[in-house]
Amino acid sequence: MKRLFYFFLFVCVAVIANAQAKYVFYFIGDGMGVNQVNGTEMYRAEIQKGRIGVEPLLFTQFPVGTMATTFSATNSVTDSSAAGTALSTGEKTYNGSIGMDDQKNPLQTVAEKAKKAGKRVGVTTSVSVDHATPAAFYAHQPDRNMYYEIATDLPKAGFDFYAGAGFLKPTTTYDKKEAPSIFPMFEEAGYTIARGYNDYKAKAAAAGKMILIQEEGADTGSLPYAIDSKEGDLTLAQITESAIDFLTKGKNKGFFLMVEGGKIDWACHGNDAATVFHEVADMDNAIKVAYEFYKKHPKETLIVVTADHETGGIALGTGKYALNLKALENQKASAEVLSKKISDLRKAKNNHVAWEDIKNLLSEEMGFWSVLPITWEQEKKLRDEYEKSFVRNKVEFAESMYAKTEPMAAKAKEVMDQIAMVGWTSGGHSAGYVPVFAIGAGSDLFIGKMDNTEIPKRIAKAGGYK
């Protein structure tokens, strides 16, 4: 009897894995390589269980788990636009391209195929809606920095739901000329603009098509880092929940939804390990929302989780055959916020900041001295930077792809990395493998190592998109 039960269970799982997906979730962790995922799980094990090992994220427990290559048509190390285009169209292109091949011809995206197949379509992100990865699903432009032009492609695609922080250049063209605001264009195309989660809930029922962005006055470039998020801030989980709610209104033939955890990449560019692990966990929280939907429709839902590339070349271990990731829980904010606090202290003290002021701030924000023992060498590194930037007033901001950081904040981050035994090879992308996880209808298509161009092709096959 037990053998018969397991046989039928196997058959049921196999049937689901081979079924056509009416509902497709496509999660992309920007910059999320294998070690970003593994590091998050090891960090969770240390802080939640006080042990060596891993405390699994939800998506790493999906039945299909593999890896993908990410090189572009022109570079061994891809950028986000070429990788986004590969993940949206199944074709390699040059670094910088949005939805175009290496000859600058438009490519059809898996989202456009889904729309053509009668599905409702959503494109969402934790950064700006016109950023490289989301743009690669609806826009066709030769340069990722053509933010205004990318935004004007949004209504042309005609998708049902877009969400993110906002738009970077709503009134300025690529050649820096003033242009009509994109927002009236969106409204003329039938889109309702919701500013914030509560505004979305108030407007969703009456809206035919929706663009959800942050509240007026908030950063249009990105949502706050998860480690910095406060009550009332828009979150990726709320965006995912809103997208599901909107795309399943009334009668529908199913949906395709892309969700990008865009700030994993930003934190990796800044070599900020604690912030990275919070961002990966934050995307997992959004995946949990999708998984709850999957549990209600297991035979019709496919969830795919992957990344566009790895960023930073993060190393878990720096030669001592050990890790101390638990130390990272003492970091109370991103390096970006710590930098602002140091700048604010500098202004408040009219640049007459005492060493004790810095020690108190780093003790409060990073746990140095108060919780985490600091070696003589580490204190000297911090003290030398204090002497340079506060006593001699030689302030040299550390620059990464998306941030300029107070030198004292940058040094504090370096010391935290030393304590946690986390290393970085660069502030840019790498050619490392990225993970691929899948569950649900059509998930069997994702078994085995693949190139990133295979992922949208297999999603299209699972969803029956032509």
Coordinates of N, CA, C and O in Angstrom, one line a residue, residues 287-394:
I287 N 8.9 36.3 -3.0 CA 8.7 35.0 -3.5 C 7.7 34.2 -2.7 O 6.8 33.4 -3.2
K288 N 7.7 34.5 -1.4 CA 6.7 33.8 -0.5 C 5.3 34.2 -0.8 O 4.4 33.4 -0.7
V289 N 5.1 35.5 -1.3 CA 3.8 35.9 -1.7 C 3.4 35.1 -2.9 O 2.2 34.7 -3.0
A290 N 4.3 35.0 -3.9 CA 4.0 34.2 -5.1 C 3.7 32.7 -4.7 O 2.8 32.1 -5.3
Y291 N 4.5 32.2 -3.7 CA 4.3 30.8 -3.3 C 2.9 30.6 -2.7 O 2.3 29.5 -2.9
E292 N 2.4 31.5 -2.0 CA 1.1 31.4 -1.4 C 0.0 31.3 -2.5 O -0.9 30.5 -2.4
F293 N 0.2 32.0 -3.6 CA -0.6 31.9 -4.8 C -0.5 30.5 -5.4 O -1.4 29.9 -5.8
Y294 N 0.8 30.1 -5.5 CA 1.1 28.8 -6.1 C 0.4 27.7 -5.3 O -0.2 26.7 -6.0
K295 N 0.3 27.7 -4.0 CA -0.3 26.7 -3.2 C -1.8 26.6 -3.5 O -2.4 25.5 -3.4
K296 N -2.4 27.7 -4.0 CA -3.8 27.7 -4.3 C -4.1 27.2 -5.8 O -5.1 26.7 -6.1
H297 N -3.0 27.3 -6.6 CA -3.1 26.9 -8.0 C -1.9 26.1 -8.4 O -1.2 26.4 -9.4
P298 N -1.6 25.0 -7.7 CA -0.3 24.3 -8.0 C -0.2 23.6 -9.3 O 0.9 23.5 -9.9
K299 N -1.3 23.3 -9.9 CA -1.3 22.6 -11.2 C -1.1 23.6 -12.4 O -0.9 23.2 -13.5
E300 N -1.3 24.9 -12.1 CA -1.4 25.9 -13.2 C -0.3 27.0 -13.0 O -0.2 27.9 -13.8
T301 N 0.5 26.9 -12.0 CA 1.4 28.0 -11.7 C 2.9 27.5 -11.8 O 3.3 26.5 -11.3
L302 N 3.7 28.4 -12.4 CA 5.1 28.2 -12.5 C 5.9 29.3 -11.8 O 5.5 30.5 -12.1
I303 N 6.8 29.0 -11.0 CA 7.7 30.0 -10.4 C 9.1 29.7 -10.8 O 9.6 28.6 -10.5
V304 N 9.8 30.7 -11.4 CA 11.2 30.6 -11.8 C 11.9 31.7 -11.1 O 11.5 32.8 -11.1
V305 N 13.1 31.3 -10.5 CA 13.9 32.3 -9.8 C 15.3 32.2 -10.3 O 15.9 31.1 -10.4
T306 N 15.9 33.3 -10.8 CA 17.2 33.3 -11.3 C 17.9 34.7 -11.0 O 17.4 35.5 -10.2
A307 N 19.0 34.9 -11.7 CA 19.7 36.2 -11.6 C 20.2 36.6 -13.0 O 20.4 35.7 -13.8
D308 N 20.5 37.9 -13.2 CA 21.1 38.3 -14.4 C 22.6 38.1 -14.5 O 23.1 37.9 -15.6
H309 N 23.2 38.2 -13.4 CA 24.7 38.0 -13.3 C 25.1 38.1 -11.8 O 24.3 38.4 -11.0
E310 N 26.3 37.8 -11.5 CA 26.9 38.0 -10.2 C 27.6 39.3 -10.1 O 28.1 39.8 -11.1
T311 N 27.5 39.9 -8.9 CA 28.2 41.2 -8.8 C 29.1 41.2 -7.5 O 28.7 40.7 -6.5
G312 N 30.3 41.7 -7.7 CA 31.2 41.8 -6.6 C 32.2 40.7 -6.4 O 33.2 40.9 -5.7
G313 N 31.9 39.5 -6.9 CA 32.8 38.4 -6.6 C 33.0 38.1 -5.2 O 34.1 37.9 -4.6
I314 N 31.8 38.0 -4.5 CA 31.8 37.9 -3.0 C 32.4 36.5 -2.6 O 32.1 35.5 -3.3
A315 N 33.3 36.5 -1.6 CA 33.9 35.3 -1.1 C 33.5 35.1 0.3 O 33.6 36.0 1.1
L316 N 33.0 33.9 0.6 CA 32.6 33.5 1.9 C 33.8 32.8 2.6 O 33.9 31.6 2.5
G317 N 34.6 33.6 3.2 CA 35.9 33.1 3.8 C 37.0 33.8 3.2 O 37.1 34.0 2.0
T318 N 38.0 34.2 4.1 CA 39.1 35.0 3.7 C 40.4 34.3 4.0 O 41.4 35.0 4.2
G319 N 40.4 33.0 4.1 CA 41.7 32.3 4.4 C 41.8 31.6 5.7 O 42.7 30.8 5.9
K320 N 40.9 31.9 6.6 CA 41.0 31.3 8.0 C 40.2 30.1 8.2 O 40.0 29.6 9.3
Y321 N 39.6 29.6 7.1 CA 38.7 28.4 7.2 C 37.6 28.6 8.2 O 37.3 27.7 8.9
A322 N 37.1 29.8 8.2 CA 36.0 30.1 9.1 C 35.2 31.3 8.6 O 35.6 32.0 7.7
L323 N 34.0 31.5 9.2 CA 33.2 32.7 8.9 C 32.7 33.2 10.3 O 32.5 32.4 11.2
N324 N 32.4 34.4 10.3 CA 31.8 35.0 11.5 C 30.6 36.0 11.0 O 30.6 37.1 11.3
L325 N 29.7 35.4 10.2 CA 28.6 36.2 9.6 C 27.7 36.8 10.7 O 27.1 37.8 10.4
K326 N 27.6 36.1 11.8 CA 26.8 36.7 12.9 C 27.1 38.1 13.3 O 26.3 38.9 13.7
A327 N 28.4 38.5 13.0 CA 28.8 39.8 13.3 C 28.0 40.9 12.5 O 27.8 42.0 13.0
L328 N 27.6 40.5 11.4 CA 26.9 41.4 10.5 C 25.5 41.9 11.0 O 25.0 42.9 10.6
E329 N 25.0 41.1 12.0 CA 23.7 41.5 12.5 C 23.8 42.8 13.4 O 22.8 43.5 13.7
N330 N 25.1 43.2 13.7 CA 25.3 44.4 14.5 C 25.3 45.6 13.6 O 25.2 46.8 14.1
Q331 N 25.3 45.4 12.3 CA 25.2 46.5 11.3 C 23.7 46.9 11.2 O 22.9 46.2 10.7
K332 N 23.4 48.1 11.6 CA 22.0 48.5 11.7 C 21.5 49.2 10.5 O 20.2 49.3 10.4
A333 N 22.3 49.5 9.6 CA 21.9 50.2 8.4 C 22.8 50.0 7.2 O 24.0 49.5 7.4
S334 N 22.4 50.3 6.0 CA 23.3 50.1 4.9 C 24.5 51.1 5.0 O 24.4 52.1 5.7
A335 N 25.5 50.8 4.2 CA 26.6 51.8 4.2 C 26.2 53.1 3.7 O 26.7 54.2 4.1
E336 N 25.2 53.1 2.8 CA 24.7 54.4 2.3 C 24.1 55.3 3.4 O 24.3 56.5 3.5
V337 N 23.3 54.6 4.3 CA 22.7 55.4 5.4 C 23.7 55.8 6.4 O 23.7 56.9 7.0
L338 N 24.7 54.9 6.7 CA 25.8 55.2 7.6 C 26.6 56.4 7.1 O 26.9 57.3 7.9
S339 N 26.8 56.4 5.8 CA 27.5 57.5 5.2 C 26.7 58.8 5.4 O 27.4 59.9 5.8
K340 N 25.4 58.8 5.3 CA 24.6 60.0 5.5 C 24.7 60.5 6.9 O 24.8 61.7 7.2
K341 N 24.7 59.5 7.9 CA 24.8 59.9 9.3 C 26.1 60.5 9.6 O 26.2 61.4 10.4
I342 N 27.2 60.0 9.0 CA 28.5 60.6 9.2 C 28.5 62.0 8.6 O 29.1 63.0 9.2
S343 N 28.0 62.2 7.4 CA 27.9 63.5 6.8 C 27.1 64.5 7.7 O 27.4 65.7 7.8
D344 N 26.0 64.0 8.2 CA 25.1 64.8 9.1 C 25.9 65.2 10.3 O 25.8 66.4 10.8
L345 N 26.7 64.3 10.9 CA 27.5 64.6 12.1 C 28.5 65.6 11.7 O 28.8 66.6 12.5
R346 N 29.1 65.5 10.6 CA 30.1 66.5 10.1 C 29.5 67.9 10.0 O 30.1 68.9 10.5
K347 N 28.3 68.0 9.5 CA 27.6 69.3 9.4 C 27.2 69.8 10.7 O 27.4 71.0 11.0
A348 N 26.7 68.9 11.6 CA 26.2 69.4 12.9 C 27.3 69.9 13.7 O 27.1 70.8 14.5
K349 N 28.5 69.3 13.6 CA 29.7 69.7 14.4 C 30.5 70.8 13.6 O 31.6 71.1 14.1
N350 N 30.0 71.2 12.5 CA 30.8 72.2 11.7 C 32.2 71.7 11.4 O 33.2 72.4 11.4
N351 N 32.2 70.4 11.1 CA 33.5 69.7 10.8 C 34.4 69.5 11.9 O 35.5 69.0 11.7
H352 N 34.0 69.9 13.1 CA 34.9 69.7 14.3 C 34.4 68.5 15.1 O 33.8 68.5 16.1
V353 N 34.7 67.3 14.4 CA 34.2 66.1 15.0 C 35.3 65.4 15.8 O 36.4 65.2 15.2
A354 N 35.0 65.0 17.0 CA 36.0 64.4 17.8 C 36.1 62.9 17.5 O 35.1 62.3 17.1
W355 N 37.2 62.3 17.8 CA 37.3 60.8 17.6 C 36.3 60.1 18.5 O 35.7 59.1 18.0
E356 N 36.0 60.6 19.7 CA 35.0 59.9 20.5 C 33.6 60.0 19.8 O 32.8 59.1 20.0
D357 N 33.3 61.0 19.1 CA 32.0 61.1 18.4 C 31.9 60.0 17.3 O 30.9 59.4 17.2
I358 N 33.0 59.8 16.6 CA 33.1 58.7 15.6 C 32.9 57.4 16.3 O 32.2 56.5 15.8
K359 N 33.7 57.2 17.3 CA 33.6 55.9 18.1 C 32.2 55.6 18.5 O 31.7 54.5 18.4
N360 N 31.5 56.6 19.1 CA 30.1 56.4 19.6 C 29.2 56.1 18.4 O 28.3 55.2 18.6
L361 N 29.4 56.7 17.3 CA 28.5 56.5 16.1 C 28.7 55.1 15.6 O 27.8 54.3 15.3
L362 N 30.0 54.7 15.5 CA 30.3 53.3 14.9 C 29.9 52.2 15.9 O 29.6 51.1 15.5
S363 N 30.0 52.6 17.2 CA 29.5 51.6 18.2 C 28.0 51.4 18.1 O 27.5 50.2 18.2
E364 N 27.3 52.5 17.9 CA 25.8 52.4 17.8 C 25.4 51.7 16.5 O 24.5 50.9 16.5
E365 N 26.0 52.1 15.4 CA 25.6 51.6 14.1 C 26.2 50.3 13.6 O 25.6 49.6 12.8
M366 N 27.4 50.0 14.1 CA 28.1 48.8 13.7 C 28.4 47.8 14.8 O 28.9 46.7 14.5
G367 N 28.2 48.2 16.0 CA 28.6 47.4 17.2 C 30.0 47.3 17.5 O 30.4 46.5 18.4
F368 N 30.9 48.2 16.9 CA 32.3 48.2 17.2 C 32.5 48.6 18.6 O 31.9 49.5 19.1
W369 N 33.5 47.9 19.3 CA 33.9 48.2 20.7 C 32.8 47.7 21.7 O 33.1 47.0 22.6
S370 N 31.5 48.1 21.5 CA 30.5 47.8 22.4 C 30.1 46.3 22.4 O 29.8 45.7 23.4
V371 N 30.0 45.7 21.2 CA 29.7 44.3 21.0 C 30.8 43.5 20.3 O 31.1 42.4 20.7
L372 N 31.3 44.1 19.3 CA 32.4 43.4 18.5 C 33.8 43.9 18.9 O 34.0 45.1 18.8
P373 N 34.6 43.0 19.4 CA 36.0 43.5 19.7 C 36.7 43.9 18.4 O 36.6 43.4 17.4
I374 N 37.5 45.0 18.6 CA 38.2 45.6 17.5 C 39.7 45.4 17.7 O 40.2 45.8 18.8
T375 N 40.4 44.9 16.8 CA 41.9 44.7 17.0 C 42.6 46.0 16.9 O 42.0 47.0 16.4
W376 N 43.8 46.0 17.3 CA 44.6 47.3 17.2 C 44.8 47.7 15.8 O 44.6 48.9 15.5
E377 N 45.0 46.7 14.9 CA 45.1 47.1 13.5 C 43.8 47.7 12.9 O 43.9 48.6 12.1
Q378 N 42.7 47.1 13.3 CA 41.4 47.6 12.8 C 41.1 49.0 13.3 O 40.7 49.9 12.6
E379 N 41.4 49.2 14.6 CA 41.2 50.6 15.2 C 42.1 51.6 14.5 O 41.7 52.7 14.3
K380 N 43.4 51.2 14.2 CA 44.3 52.1 13.5 C 43.8 52.5 12.2 O 43.9 53.6 11.7
K381 N 43.2 51.5 11.5 CA 42.6 51.8 10.1 C 41.5 52.8 10.2 O 41.5 53.8 9.5
L382 N 40.7 52.7 11.2 CA 39.6 53.7 11.4 C 40.2 55.0 11.9 O 39.7 56.1 11.4
R383 N 41.1 54.9 12.8 CA 41.7 56.2 13.4 C 42.4 57.0 12.3 O 42.4 58.2 12.2
D384 N 43.2 56.2 11.5 CA 43.9 56.9 10.4 C 42.9 57.6 9.4 O 43.2 58.7 9.0
E385 N 41.8 57.0 9.1 CA 40.8 57.6 8.3 C 40.2 58.8 8.9 O 40.0 59.9 8.3
Y386 N 40.0 58.7 10.2 CA 39.5 59.9 11.0 C 40.5 61.1 10.9 O 40.1 62.2 10.6
E387 N 41.7 60.8 11.1 CA 42.8 61.8 11.0 C 42.8 62.5 9.7 O 42.9 63.7 9.5
K388 N 42.6 61.6 8.6 CA 42.7 62.1 7.3 C 41.5 63.0 6.9 O 41.6 64.1 6.4
S389 N 40.3 62.5 7.2 CA 39.1 63.1 6.7 C 38.5 64.2 7.7 O 37.7 65.0 7.2
F390 N 38.8 64.1 8.9 CA 38.3 65.0 9.9 C 39.3 66.0 10.5 O 39.0 67.2 10.7
V391 N 40.5 65.5 10.7 CA 41.5 66.4 11.2 C 42.2 67.2 10.1 O 42.3 68.5 10.1
R392 N 42.6 66.5 9.0 CA 43.3 67.2 7.9 C 42.3 67.6 6.8 O 42.7 68.2 5.8
N393 N 41.0 67.3 7.0 CA 40.0 67.6 6.1 C 40.2 67.2 4.6 O 39.8 67.9 3.7
K394 N 40.8 66.1 4.5 CA 41.1 65.5 3.1 C 40.0 64.4 2.9 O 40.3 63.2 3.3

